Amino acid sequence: MKYRIEKDTMGKVKVPINKYWGAQTERSRNNFKIGSSASMPIEIIYGFAYLKKAAAHSNCDLGVLSSEKRDLISQVCEEILEGKLDNQFPLVIWQTGSGTQSNMNVNEVIANRAQELAGKIIGEGEKIVQPNDDVNKSQSSNDTFPTGMHIACYKMIIDTTIPGIEKLRDTLQAKSVEFKDVVKIGRTHLMDATPLTIGQEFSGYVSQLNHGLKALKNTLHHLAELALGGTAVGTGLNAPKGYDVLVAKKIAEFTGLPFITAENKFEALASHDAIVESHGALKQLAVSLNKIANDIRMMASGPRSGIGELIIPANEPGSSIMPGKVNPTQSEALTMVCAQVMGNDVTITVGGTQGHYELNVFKPVMAANFLQSARLIGDACASFNENCAIGIQPNYSRITELVNNSLMLVTALNTKIGYYKAAEIANTAHKNGTTLKEEAVRLGYVTPEEYDAWVKPENMIGFLK
């Protein structure tokens, strides 16, 4: 492999000649060989591209950067956002906690690619666009990384998480209406309880997702606040007056999202409560989704020796040894995603505590875990919706069998003969292996006609639809 020589404040470094990055990127690449598949998420790089473009335009508007340099920086940022330079960002999550080396990776790539676009040879002569003085003008890694992080996380929630959840929510809502008259046995403590409808049961799932979506959306205003303009410690040193408001306005324009400058830059650099808050909402959704997926797979268990109340799509063979076996694979995938998100929340919580004086130094791992959670929830909901929820159907014969066989139908007699006599009927029927009706009549507490009139599952589903 051929190399060229790049320089930074610590001296010369050899860099592969076919790469646009420079000395600081190469040093980080060699100093942090941690994790074979722990690359900085590309969404963070795209967040940087938005902010570097916005910074160039703002600096030009404020008279501290030439229009020639602005245009070159902008052109490279567009190439990054188009995915043309994805292989130029090799650094891992496990680096400096401020993300300085990833900031410089972006600065160096933009500067060297700009050199090429200007018709010059990389590594020969003075750079037309300097990585620190031009691409990083009016910035510090301390305010660019949290800005790129917020852009990436906000976009992921809007583009992937919310659409995936809403698809599943809407399907479950349709199923709730479709199955509103399908009476089944309820269960509490995993034991038989009084009846309800599948529609009522599914309406609970819809409500969970609606509350989770509301909680998530309510955190977005905090996530929309950007640190850019705070520079090193939040004072805005070396940034022109008005830059923070203008650059946030430019980012909002370029992304089409409602970003604003953070009201307090000291908070924006030293703490990442917005990330902790928004991921808390993702954790809440993971808890809800775990319950929904588990309920559905347990109600579909069997098909002959389990509960078997629901029929779910048979998407693939379930066993390499048992012919004809089909498993609830979408539920399993979704609950594994939920476990991962809950684990990520622990990492983000710990990361949120690492704001020492004027800087939080767990930025990369917080961003990476957040993005993984947001994408996983969105993708898993879309997958579960398409490959399971849409195809769910009641197993009517099994539902009727289980309802009619339940001892908890005796609850309907409470107001007629009292709790203790009703309990005696249930306990005796269970002991003797007989039906509720047989024991109720034999014990002399009701007549056959009274039993038939009072114990009707369809009349036991209450008035809460």
Coordinates of C-alpha atoms in Angstrom, one line a residue:
M1 CA 0.0 0.0 0.0
K2 CA 1.2 3.5 -0.8
Y3 CA 1.2 6.2 1.8
R4 CA 1.5 10.0 1.9
I5 CA 2.7 12.1 4.8
E6 CA 0.2 14.2 6.9
K7 CA 1.1 16.5 9.8
D8 CA -0.5 17.6 13.0
T9 CA 0.8 19.4 16.1
M10 CA 2.5 16.2 17.2
G11 CA 4.4 15.7 14.0
K12 CA 4.3 13.6 10.8
V13 CA 2.1 10.5 10.2
K14 CA 1.8 8.1 7.3
V15 CA -1.7 7.9 5.9
P16 CA -2.9 5.5 3.1
I17 CA -2.8 7.5 -0.1
N18 CA -6.3 6.4 -1.2
K19 CA -7.9 7.9 2.0
Y20 CA -9.0 11.5 2.6
W21 CA -8.4 11.5 6.3
G22 CA -5.4 13.1 8.0
A23 CA -2.9 12.7 10.8
Q24 CA -5.3 12.9 13.8
T25 CA -7.6 10.3 12.3
E26 CA -4.7 8.0 11.6
R27 CA -3.4 8.4 15.2
S28 CA -6.8 7.5 16.6
R29 CA -7.1 4.5 14.2
N30 CA -3.8 3.2 15.5
N31 CA -4.3 4.1 19.2
F32 CA -7.8 2.7 19.7
K33 CA -8.0 -0.7 18.2
I34 CA -10.9 -1.7 20.4
G35 CA -13.8 -3.7 19.1
S36 CA -13.9 -5.2 15.6
S37 CA -17.4 -3.9 14.8
A38 CA -17.7 -0.8 16.9
S39 CA -17.4 1.9 14.3
M40 CA -18.8 5.4 15.0
P41 CA -22.4 5.2 13.7
I42 CA -22.6 6.7 10.2
E43 CA -25.6 8.8 11.4
I44 CA -23.2 10.7 13.6
I45 CA -21.0 11.5 10.6
Y46 CA -24.1 12.7 8.7
G47 CA -25.0 14.9 11.7
F48 CA -21.5 16.4 11.4
A49 CA -22.0 17.0 7.7
Y50 CA -25.1 19.0 8.4
L51 CA -23.4 21.1 11.1
K52 CA -20.2 21.6 9.1
K53 CA -22.2 22.8 6.1
A54 CA -24.3 25.1 8.4
A55 CA -21.1 26.4 10.1
A56 CA -19.5 27.2 6.8
H57 CA -22.5 29.2 5.6
S58 CA -22.9 31.0 8.9
N59 CA -19.2 31.9 9.1
C60 CA -19.4 33.2 5.6
D61 CA -22.6 35.2 6.3
L62 CA -20.8 36.7 9.4
G63 CA -17.7 37.6 7.3
V64 CA -15.2 35.3 8.8
L65 CA -15.0 32.7 5.9
S66 CA -14.7 33.2 2.2
S67 CA -17.4 32.2 -0.2
E68 CA -14.9 30.0 -2.0
K69 CA -14.2 28.0 1.1
R70 CA -17.8 27.9 2.1
D71 CA -18.7 26.4 -1.3
L72 CA -16.0 23.7 -1.2
I73 CA -16.9 22.7 2.4
S74 CA -20.6 22.6 1.4
Q75 CA -19.9 20.4 -1.6
V76 CA -18.0 17.8 0.4
C77 CA -20.7 17.8 3.1
E78 CA -23.3 17.0 0.4
E79 CA -21.1 14.1 -0.8
I80 CA -21.0 12.8 2.8
L81 CA -24.7 13.1 3.1
E82 CA -25.2 11.2 -0.2
G83 CA -23.1 8.3 1.2
K84 CA -20.3 8.8 -1.2
L85 CA -17.6 9.0 1.5
D86 CA -18.8 6.4 4.0
N87 CA -15.5 4.5 3.9
Q88 CA -13.6 7.6 5.0
F89 CA -14.7 7.4 8.6
P90 CA -12.9 4.4 10.2
L91 CA -12.8 5.4 13.9
V92 CA -14.5 3.5 16.7
I93 CA -16.8 4.5 19.5
W94 CA -14.2 3.7 22.1
Q95 CA -12.0 6.8 21.7
T96 CA -11.9 10.1 23.6
G97 CA -15.1 10.8 25.5
S98 CA -15.5 14.2 23.8
G99 CA -15.5 12.7 20.3
T100 CA -12.6 15.0 19.3
Q101 CA -11.0 12.4 17.0
S102 CA -14.3 11.9 15.1
N103 CA -14.7 15.6 14.8
M104 CA -11.2 15.9 13.3
N105 CA -11.8 12.9 11.1
V106 CA -14.7 14.8 9.5
N107 CA -12.6 18.0 9.4
E108 CA -9.7 16.3 7.7
V109 CA -11.8 14.4 5.1
I110 CA -13.6 17.7 4.2
A111 CA -10.3 19.6 3.9
N112 CA -8.6 16.9 1.7
R113 CA -11.5 16.3 -0.5
A114 CA -11.9 20.0 -1.0
Q115 CA -8.3 20.1 -2.0
E116 CA -9.1 17.5 -4.7
L117 CA -12.2 19.3 -5.8
A118 CA -10.1 22.5 -6.2
G119 CA -7.9 20.6 -8.7
K120 CA -5.0 20.3 -6.3
I121 CA -3.0 17.2 -5.2
I122 CA -3.6 16.0 -1.6
G123 CA -0.4 16.2 0.4
E124 CA 1.3 18.7 -1.9
G125 CA 1.5 22.3 -1.0
E126 CA -0.7 24.2 1.5
K127 CA -4.2 23.1 1.9
I128 CA -6.8 25.4 0.3
V129 CA -9.2 24.5 3.1
Q130 CA -7.6 24.0 6.5
P131 CA -9.3 21.3 8.8
N132 CA -8.9 23.4 12.0
D133 CA -8.9 27.0 10.8
D134 CA -11.7 26.7 8.2
V135 CA -13.8 23.5 8.6
N136 CA -13.7 23.8 12.3
K137 CA -14.0 27.6 12.4
S138 CA -16.1 28.9 15.3
Q139 CA -16.3 25.4 16.7
S140 CA -14.9 23.0 19.3
S141 CA -15.2 19.2 19.4
N142 CA -17.0 19.9 22.7
D143 CA -19.9 21.6 21.0
T144 CA -19.8 19.8 17.6
F145 CA -20.1 16.3 18.9
P146 CA -23.2 16.9 21.0
T147 CA -24.7 18.8 18.1
G148 CA -24.0 16.0 15.7
M149 CA -25.3 13.6 18.3
H150 CA -28.6 15.5 18.7
I151 CA -29.1 15.8 14.9
A152 CA -28.5 12.1 14.4
C153 CA -30.7 11.0 17.3
Y154 CA -33.6 13.3 16.5
K155 CA -33.6 12.2 12.8
M156 CA -33.5 8.6 13.8
I157 CA -36.6 9.0 16.0
I158 CA -38.5 10.9 13.4
D159 CA -37.4 8.8 10.4
T160 CA -37.4 5.3 11.9
T161 CA -38.7 4.9 15.5
I162 CA -42.0 6.8 15.4
P163 CA -43.1 5.4 12.0
G164 CA -42.4 1.8 13.1
I165 CA -44.3 2.2 16.3
E166 CA -47.2 3.9 14.6
K167 CA -47.5 1.2 12.0
L168 CA -47.8 -1.5 14.8
R169 CA -50.1 0.7 16.9
D170 CA -52.5 1.2 13.9
T171 CA -52.6 -2.5 13.2
L172 CA -53.4 -3.3 16.8
Q173 CA -56.1 -0.7 16.8
A174 CA -57.7 -2.2 13.7
K175 CA -57.5 -5.7 15.3
S176 CA -59.0 -4.3 18.5
V177 CA -62.0 -3.1 16.5
E178 CA -62.1 -6.3 14.4
F179 CA -62.1 -8.6 17.5
K180 CA -64.3 -6.4 19.7
D181 CA -67.0 -9.1 20.1
V182 CA -64.7 -12.1 20.4
V183 CA -65.2 -13.1 24.1
K184 CA -62.2 -15.0 25.7
I185 CA -61.2 -15.9 29.2
G186 CA -59.1 -13.4 31.0
R187 CA -56.0 -14.2 33.0
T188 CA -54.4 -12.7 36.1
H189 CA -51.4 -14.1 37.9
L190 CA -51.3 -16.4 34.7
M191 CA -54.5 -18.1 36.1
D192 CA -58.0 -18.0 34.8
A193 CA -60.0 -14.8 35.5
T194 CA -63.3 -13.4 34.3
P195 CA -63.9 -12.9 30.6
L196 CA -63.1 -10.0 28.3
T197 CA -62.9 -9.6 24.6
I198 CA -59.8 -9.8 22.4
G199 CA -60.7 -6.3 21.3
Q200 CA -60.5 -5.1 24.9
E201 CA -57.2 -6.9 25.5
F202 CA -55.7 -5.4 22.3
S203 CA -57.0 -1.9 23.2
G204 CA -54.7 -2.1 26.2
Y205 CA -51.8 -2.6 23.9
V206 CA -52.8 0.3 21.8
S207 CA -53.0 2.5 24.9
Q208 CA -49.5 1.5 26.0
L209 CA -48.1 2.4 22.6
N210 CA -49.9 5.7 22.5
H211 CA -48.6 6.6 26.0
G212 CA -45.1 5.6 24.9
L213 CA -45.3 7.7 21.7
K214 CA -46.6 10.7 23.7
A215 CA -43.7 10.4 26.1
L216 CA -41.2 10.1 23.3
K217 CA -42.6 13.0 21.4
N218 CA -42.6 15.2 24.5
T219 CA -38.8 14.8 24.8
L220 CA -38.1 16.0 21.3
H221 CA -38.1 19.7 22.2
H222 CA -35.1 19.1 24.5
L223 CA -33.4 17.0 21.9
A224 CA -33.9 19.8 19.3
E225 CA -31.6 22.1 21.3
L226 CA -28.1 22.3 19.9
A227 CA -24.8 23.0 21.7
L228 CA -23.1 24.5 18.6
G229 CA -21.8 28.0 19.5
G230 CA -20.7 27.1 23.0
T231 CA -17.2 26.1 21.7
A232 CA -14.8 24.8 24.3
V233 CA -16.6 25.3 27.7
G234 CA -19.9 27.0 26.8
T235 CA -18.7 30.6 26.7
G236 CA -18.7 30.8 22.9
L237 CA -15.0 31.9 22.8
N238 CA -13.7 32.5 19.2
A239 CA -17.2 32.3 17.7
P240 CA -18.7 35.5 16.2
K241 CA -21.6 37.2 17.8
G242 CA -24.9 35.7 16.7
Y243 CA -23.3 32.6 15.4
D244 CA -25.1 30.2 17.7
V245 CA -28.5 31.3 16.7
L246 CA -27.7 31.6 13.0
V247 CA -26.0 28.2 12.7
A248 CA -28.9 26.4 14.4
K249 CA -31.2 28.2 12.0
K250 CA -29.1 26.9 9.1
I251 CA -29.1 23.3 10.5
A252 CA -32.9 23.5 10.8
E253 CA -33.1 24.7 7.2
F254 CA -30.8 22.0 5.8
T255 CA -32.4 19.1 7.8
G256 CA -36.0 20.3 7.6
L257 CA -36.3 19.7 11.4
P258 CA -37.0 22.3 14.1
F259 CA -33.6 22.6 15.6
I260 CA -32.8 25.7 17.8
T261 CA -29.8 26.9 19.7
A262 CA -29.6 25.6 23.3
E263 CA -30.7 28.2 25.8
N264 CA -27.8 27.3 28.1
K265 CA -24.6 26.1 26.4
F266 CA -23.0 25.1 29.7
E267 CA -25.7 22.5 30.2
A268 CA -25.5 21.4 26.5
L269 CA -21.7 20.6 26.8
A270 CA -21.5 19.4 30.4
S271 CA -24.6 17.2 30.6
H272 CA -26.7 15.2 28.2
D273 CA -29.9 15.1 30.1
A274 CA -31.8 15.3 26.8
I275 CA -30.3 12.0 25.6
V276 CA -31.1 10.4 29.0
E277 CA -34.6 11.7 28.9
S278 CA -35.4 10.7 25.3
H279 CA -33.9 7.2 25.8
G280 CA -36.0 6.8 29.0
A281 CA -39.0 7.1 26.7
L282 CA -37.5 4.5 24.4
K283 CA -37.0 2.2 27.4
Q284 CA -40.7 2.8 28.4
L285 CA -41.7 1.7 24.8
A286 CA -39.4 -1.4 25.1
V287 CA -41.2 -2.4 28.4
S288 CA -44.6 -2.0 26.6
L289 CA -43.5 -3.9 23.5
N290 CA -42.0 -6.7 25.6
K291 CA -45.4 -7.2 27.3
I292 CA -47.3 -7.1 24.0
A293 CA -45.0 -9.5 22.2
N294 CA -45.0 -11.9 25.2
D295 CA -48.8 -11.9 25.5
I296 CA -49.2 -12.7 21.8
R297 CA -46.8 -15.5 21.8
M298 CA -48.3 -17.1 24.9
M299 CA -51.8 -16.8 23.6
A300 CA -50.6 -18.4 20.4
S301 CA -48.8 -21.2 22.2
G302 CA -49.5 -24.7 21.1
P303 CA -51.0 -25.1 18.6
R304 CA -52.7 -28.1 20.2
S305 CA -51.1 -28.5 23.6
G306 CA -50.9 -24.9 24.7
I307 CA -53.3 -22.0 25.0
G308 CA -53.8 -21.6 21.3
E309 CA -56.3 -18.7 21.4
L310 CA -54.5 -16.8 18.6
I311 CA -53.3 -18.0 15.3
I312 CA -50.2 -16.2 14.1
P313 CA -48.5 -16.4 10.7
A314 CA -46.2 -19.4 10.0
N315 CA -43.3 -17.6 8.5
E316 CA -40.5 -20.3 8.5
P317 CA -39.8 -23.8 9.8
G318 CA -39.2 -23.7 13.5
S319 CA -37.0 -26.7 14.1
S320 CA -34.2 -28.6 12.5
I321 CA -35.4 -31.9 14.1
M322 CA -39.1 -31.6 14.7
P323 CA -41.0 -31.5 11.3
G324 CA -43.9 -29.1 11.0
K325 CA -42.9 -27.1 14.1
V326 CA -43.6 -23.3 13.8
N327 CA -42.3 -20.9 16.4
P328 CA -43.3 -17.3 17.4
T329 CA -40.1 -15.9 15.9
Q330 CA -41.3 -12.3 15.5
S331 CA -42.2 -12.2 19.2
E332 CA -38.8 -13.6 20.1
A333 CA -37.0 -11.0 17.9
L334 CA -39.0 -8.1 19.4
T335 CA -38.4 -9.2 23.0
M336 CA -34.7 -9.6 22.3
V337 CA -34.7 -6.0 21.0
C338 CA -36.5 -4.9 24.1
A339 CA -33.8 -6.5 26.3
Q340 CA -31.1 -4.7 24.3
V341 CA -32.8 -1.4 24.6
M342 CA -33.2 -1.8 28.4
G343 CA -29.5 -2.7 28.6
N344 CA -28.6 0.4 26.5
D345 CA -30.5 2.5 28.9
V346 CA -28.2 1.4 31.7
T347 CA -25.2 2.5 29.6
I348 CA -26.8 5.8 28.8
T349 CA -27.8 6.4 32.4
V350 CA -24.2 5.8 33.5
G351 CA -23.0 8.0 30.6
G352 CA -25.2 10.8 31.7
T353 CA -23.5 10.8 35.1
Q354 CA -20.1 11.5 33.6
G355 CA -20.4 15.3 33.2
H356 CA -17.3 16.5 35.0
Y357 CA -17.3 20.3 35.4
E358 CA -17.7 21.7 31.9
L359 CA -17.7 18.5 29.8
N360 CA -19.5 15.2 29.7
V361 CA -16.9 12.7 28.5
F362 CA -19.1 9.7 27.5
K363 CA -20.6 11.3 24.4
P364 CA -19.7 8.5 21.8
V365 CA -21.0 5.6 23.8
M366 CA -24.2 7.5 24.7
A367 CA -24.8 8.4 21.1
A368 CA -24.1 4.9 19.8
N369 CA -26.4 3.2 22.3
F370 CA -29.2 5.7 21.7
L371 CA -29.0 5.3 17.9
Q372 CA -29.0 1.5 18.2
S373 CA -32.1 1.6 20.5
A374 CA -34.0 4.0 18.3
R375 CA -33.3 2.0 15.1
L376 CA -34.0 -1.3 16.7
I377 CA -37.3 -0.3 18.1
G378 CA -38.4 1.2 14.8
D379 CA -37.2 -1.7 12.7
A380 CA -38.5 -4.4 15.1
C381 CA -42.0 -2.8 15.3
A382 CA -42.2 -2.7 11.5
S383 CA -41.1 -6.3 11.2
F384 CA -43.5 -7.5 14.0
N385 CA -46.3 -5.6 12.3
E386 CA -45.6 -6.9 8.8
N387 CA -44.8 -10.5 9.7
C388 CA -47.0 -11.1 12.7
A389 CA -49.6 -8.5 13.8
I390 CA -51.3 -8.0 10.5
G391 CA -51.9 -11.8 10.2
I392 CA -53.2 -12.4 13.7
Q393 CA -56.5 -14.2 13.8
P394 CA -58.6 -15.7 16.7
N395 CA -58.8 -19.5 17.1
Y396 CA -62.6 -19.3 17.7
S397 CA -63.2 -23.0 18.6
R398 CA -60.3 -23.0 21.1
I399 CA -61.4 -19.7 22.6
T400 CA -65.0 -21.0 23.1
E401 CA -63.7 -24.2 24.7
L402 CA -61.5 -22.4 27.2
V403 CA -64.2 -19.9 28.1
N404 CA -66.8 -22.6 28.7
N405 CA -64.3 -24.6 30.7
S406 CA -63.2 -21.8 33.0
L407 CA -64.2 -22.0 36.7
M408 CA -64.1 -18.2 37.0
L409 CA -67.4 -17.8 35.2
V410 CA -68.8 -18.5 38.7
T411 CA -68.0 -14.9 39.5
A412 CA -71.3 -14.0 37.7
L413 CA -73.1 -15.7 40.6
N414 CA -71.5 -13.4 43.3
T415 CA -74.3 -10.9 43.2
K416 CA -77.0 -13.6 43.1
I417 CA -75.9 -16.1 45.8
G418 CA -72.9 -14.5 47.4
Y419 CA -69.2 -14.9 47.2
Y420 CA -68.9 -17.9 49.6
K421 CA -71.5 -20.1 47.9
A422 CA -70.0 -19.2 44.5
A423 CA -66.5 -20.2 45.8
E424 CA -67.9 -23.5 47.1
I425 CA -69.3 -24.2 43.6
A426 CA -66.0 -23.5 41.9
N427 CA -63.9 -25.5 44.4
T428 CA -66.2 -28.5 44.3
A429 CA -66.3 -28.5 40.5
H430 CA -62.5 -28.3 40.4
K431 CA -62.1 -31.1 42.9
N432 CA -64.7 -33.4 41.2
G433 CA -63.7 -32.6 37.6
T434 CA -67.3 -31.5 36.9
T435 CA -68.8 -28.4 35.5
L436 CA -69.9 -25.3 37.3
K437 CA -73.5 -25.8 36.3
E438 CA -73.5 -29.4 37.5
E439 CA -72.2 -28.4 41.0
A440 CA -74.3 -25.3 41.3
V441 CA -77.5 -27.3 40.6
R442 CA -76.4 -30.3 42.7
L443 CA -75.6 -28.0 45.7
G444 CA -79.0 -26.5 45.4
Y445 CA -77.9 -22.9 45.0
V446 CA -79.4 -22.3 41.6
T447 CA -81.8 -24.0 39.2
P448 CA -80.6 -24.9 35.7
E449 CA -82.6 -22.1 34.2
E450 CA -81.2 -19.6 36.7
Y451 CA -77.6 -20.7 35.9
D452 CA -78.2 -20.3 32.1
A453 CA -79.7 -16.9 32.6
W454 CA -77.0 -15.6 34.9
V455 CA -73.8 -17.2 33.7
K456 CA -73.3 -15.8 30.2
P457 CA -69.7 -14.9 29.3
E458 CA -70.9 -12.3 26.7
N459 CA -72.6 -10.5 29.6
M460 CA -69.5 -10.5 31.8
I461 CA -67.2 -8.2 29.7
G462 CA -68.4 -5.1 31.5
F463 CA -69.1 -1.7 30.0
L464 CA -65.5 -0.5 29.4
K465 CA -65.0 -1.1 25.7

